[in-house]
CSV table of C-alpha atoms in Angstrom, one decimal:
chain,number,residue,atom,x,y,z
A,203,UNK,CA,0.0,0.0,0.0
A,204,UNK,CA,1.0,3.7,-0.7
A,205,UNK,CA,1.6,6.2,2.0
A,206,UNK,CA,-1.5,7.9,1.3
A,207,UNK,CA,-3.6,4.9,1.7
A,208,UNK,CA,-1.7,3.9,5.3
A,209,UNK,CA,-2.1,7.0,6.6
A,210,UNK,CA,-6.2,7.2,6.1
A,211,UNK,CA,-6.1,3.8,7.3
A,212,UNK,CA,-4.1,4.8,10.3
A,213,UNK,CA,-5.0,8.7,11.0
A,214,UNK,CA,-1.2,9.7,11.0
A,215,UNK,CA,-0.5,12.2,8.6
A,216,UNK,CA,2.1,11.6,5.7
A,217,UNK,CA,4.5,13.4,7.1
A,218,UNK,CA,4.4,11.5,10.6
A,219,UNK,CA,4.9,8.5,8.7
A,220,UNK,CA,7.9,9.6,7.2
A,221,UNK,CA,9.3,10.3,10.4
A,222,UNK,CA,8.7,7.0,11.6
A,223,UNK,CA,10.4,5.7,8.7
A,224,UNK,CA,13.6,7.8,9.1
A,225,UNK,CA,13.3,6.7,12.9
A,226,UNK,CA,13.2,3.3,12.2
A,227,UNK,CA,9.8,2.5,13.5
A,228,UNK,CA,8.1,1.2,10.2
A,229,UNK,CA,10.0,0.2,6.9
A,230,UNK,CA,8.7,1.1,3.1
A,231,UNK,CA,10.2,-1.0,0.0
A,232,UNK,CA,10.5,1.4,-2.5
A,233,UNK,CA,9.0,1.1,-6.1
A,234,UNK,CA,11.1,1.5,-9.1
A,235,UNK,CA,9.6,4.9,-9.5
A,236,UNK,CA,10.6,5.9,-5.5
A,237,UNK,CA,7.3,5.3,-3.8
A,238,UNK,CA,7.2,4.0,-0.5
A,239,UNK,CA,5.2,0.6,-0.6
A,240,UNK,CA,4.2,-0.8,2.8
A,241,UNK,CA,3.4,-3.5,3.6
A,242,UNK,CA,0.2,-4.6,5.5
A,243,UNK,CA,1.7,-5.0,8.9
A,244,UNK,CA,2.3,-1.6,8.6
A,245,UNK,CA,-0.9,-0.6,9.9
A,246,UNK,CA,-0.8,-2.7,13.2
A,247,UNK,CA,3.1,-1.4,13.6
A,248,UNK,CA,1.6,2.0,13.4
A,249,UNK,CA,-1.1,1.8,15.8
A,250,UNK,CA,1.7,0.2,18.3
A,251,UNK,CA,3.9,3.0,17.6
A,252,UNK,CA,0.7,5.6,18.5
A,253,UNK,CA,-0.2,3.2,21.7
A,254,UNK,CA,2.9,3.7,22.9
A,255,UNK,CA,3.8,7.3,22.4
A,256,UNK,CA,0.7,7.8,24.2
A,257,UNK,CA,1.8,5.9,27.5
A,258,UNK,CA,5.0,8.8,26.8
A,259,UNK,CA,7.3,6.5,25.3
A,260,UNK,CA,10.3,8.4,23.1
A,261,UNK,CA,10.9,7.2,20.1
A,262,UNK,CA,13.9,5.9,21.1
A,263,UNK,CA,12.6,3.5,23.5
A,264,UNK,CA,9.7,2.6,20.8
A,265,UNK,CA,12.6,1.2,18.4
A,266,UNK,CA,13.6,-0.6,21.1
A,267,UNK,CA,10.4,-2.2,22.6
A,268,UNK,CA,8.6,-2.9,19.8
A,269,UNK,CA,10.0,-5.3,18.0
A,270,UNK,CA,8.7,-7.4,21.6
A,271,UNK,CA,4.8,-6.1,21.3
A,272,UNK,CA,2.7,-8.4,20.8
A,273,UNK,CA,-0.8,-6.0,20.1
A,274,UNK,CA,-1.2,-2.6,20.2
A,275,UNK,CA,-0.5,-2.5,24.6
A,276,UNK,CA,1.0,-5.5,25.4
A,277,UNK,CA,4.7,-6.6,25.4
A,278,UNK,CA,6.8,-10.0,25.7
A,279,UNK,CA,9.6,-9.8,28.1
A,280,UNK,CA,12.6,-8.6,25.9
A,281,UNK,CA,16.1,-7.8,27.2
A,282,UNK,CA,16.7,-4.9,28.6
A,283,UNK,CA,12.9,-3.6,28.1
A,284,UNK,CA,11.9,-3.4,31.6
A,285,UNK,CA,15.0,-1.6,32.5
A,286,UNK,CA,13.8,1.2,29.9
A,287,UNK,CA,10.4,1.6,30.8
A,288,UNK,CA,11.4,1.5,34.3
A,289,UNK,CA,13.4,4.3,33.2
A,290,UNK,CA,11.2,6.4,32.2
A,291,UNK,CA,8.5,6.0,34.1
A,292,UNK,CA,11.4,7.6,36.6
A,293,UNK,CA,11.6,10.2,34.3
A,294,UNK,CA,8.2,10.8,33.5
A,295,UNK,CA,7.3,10.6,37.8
A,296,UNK,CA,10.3,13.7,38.0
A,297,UNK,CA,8.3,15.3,35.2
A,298,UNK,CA,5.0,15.1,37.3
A,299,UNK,CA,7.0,16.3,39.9
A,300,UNK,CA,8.7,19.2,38.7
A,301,UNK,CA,5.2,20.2,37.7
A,302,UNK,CA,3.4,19.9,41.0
A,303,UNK,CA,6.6,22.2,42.0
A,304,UNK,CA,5.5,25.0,39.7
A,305,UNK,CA,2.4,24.8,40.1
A,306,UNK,CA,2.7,25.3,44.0
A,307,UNK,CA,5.2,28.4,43.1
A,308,UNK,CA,2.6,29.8,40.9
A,309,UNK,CA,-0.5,29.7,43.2
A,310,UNK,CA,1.5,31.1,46.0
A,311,UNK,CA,2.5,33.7,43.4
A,312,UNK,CA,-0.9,34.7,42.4
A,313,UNK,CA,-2.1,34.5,45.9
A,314,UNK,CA,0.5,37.0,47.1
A,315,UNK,CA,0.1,39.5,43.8
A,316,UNK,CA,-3.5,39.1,44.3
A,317,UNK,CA,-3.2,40.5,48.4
A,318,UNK,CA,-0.8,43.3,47.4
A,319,UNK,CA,-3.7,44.3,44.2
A,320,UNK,CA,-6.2,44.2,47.1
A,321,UNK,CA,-3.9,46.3,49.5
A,322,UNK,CA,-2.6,48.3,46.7
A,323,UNK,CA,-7.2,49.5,45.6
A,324,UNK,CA,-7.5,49.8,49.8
A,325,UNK,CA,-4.9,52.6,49.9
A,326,UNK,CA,-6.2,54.2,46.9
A,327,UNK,CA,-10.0,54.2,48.1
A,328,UNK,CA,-8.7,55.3,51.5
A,329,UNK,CA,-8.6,59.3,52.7
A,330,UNK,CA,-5.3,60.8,53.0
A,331,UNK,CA,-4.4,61.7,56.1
A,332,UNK,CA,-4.6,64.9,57.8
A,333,UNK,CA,-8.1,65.2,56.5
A,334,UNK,CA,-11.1,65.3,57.1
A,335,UNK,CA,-14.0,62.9,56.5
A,336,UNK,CA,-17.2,64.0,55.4
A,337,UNK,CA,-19.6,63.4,58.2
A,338,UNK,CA,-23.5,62.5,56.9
A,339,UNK,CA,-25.4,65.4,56.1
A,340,UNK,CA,-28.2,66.2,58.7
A,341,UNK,CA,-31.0,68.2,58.7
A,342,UNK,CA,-32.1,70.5,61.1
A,343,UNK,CA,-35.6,71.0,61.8
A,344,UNK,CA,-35.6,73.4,64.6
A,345,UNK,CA,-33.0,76.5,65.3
A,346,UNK,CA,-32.4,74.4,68.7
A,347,UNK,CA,-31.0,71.8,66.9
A,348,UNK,CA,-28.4,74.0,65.1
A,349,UNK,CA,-25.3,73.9,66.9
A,350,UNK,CA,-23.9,76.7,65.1
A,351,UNK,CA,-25.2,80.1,67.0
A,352,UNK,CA,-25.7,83.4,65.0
A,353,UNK,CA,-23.6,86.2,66.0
């Protein structure tokens, strides 16, 4: 099959499927006109190859592993496969924690800008000092009640 018709059979672009060639991940014959010709295994090799990026598999470790998958998520017990997804799983568990990190850093971050906003609109709403605040208006109904005499 042509590269066109693997990747509608797959859902991998072209392009990604050239990259898994040059990577080593699938093979093409080519025809005597320079097509790439794959074969039919091609498709399952493919879905492997997507199973496993998805777990967060480099392609690196994918050339390694799947020559011992046996569908699209299981794998016999190769050499020196365990050791690499043991590997990075440790690298993928420093990921996760690198990210819980920042994102601690950053709430605390936008908890403290968010206090020093709030303190920053308080002194801005607040009267300056030395003066006076307006005191409610009253009305007077009697000359009694004004506490301002006439002179």
């Amino acid at each position: 099959m042509l590269i066109g018709e693997l990747s509608r059979r797959t859902g991998v672009s072209e392009r990604l499927l050239r990259y898994y060639e040059r990577t080593e991940l699938i093979h093409a014959e080519r025809r005597a006109n320079g097509y790439r010709e794959y074969d039919e295994q091609a498709v399952e090799t493919v879905r492997r190859v997507r199973a496993l990026l998805a777990v967060g598999l480099p392609t690196r470790i994918i050339r390694q592993v799947l020559p011992c998958t046996h569908d699209t998520a299981t794998l016999r017990p190769c050499p020196g496969v365990l050791t690499s997804l043991r590997d990075q799983l440790d690298i993928l568990d420093q990921r996760a924690a690198d990210l819980e990190t920042a994102r601690r850093l950053l709430r605390q971050t936008i908890a403290v800008t968010e206090n020093a906003e709030n303190i920053e609109k308080a002194a801005d709403q607040a009267p300056a000092p030395g003066t006076r605040t307006p005191s409610p208006r009253r009305t007077l109904n009697s000359p009694a009640e004004d506490p301002v005499t006439p002179v």
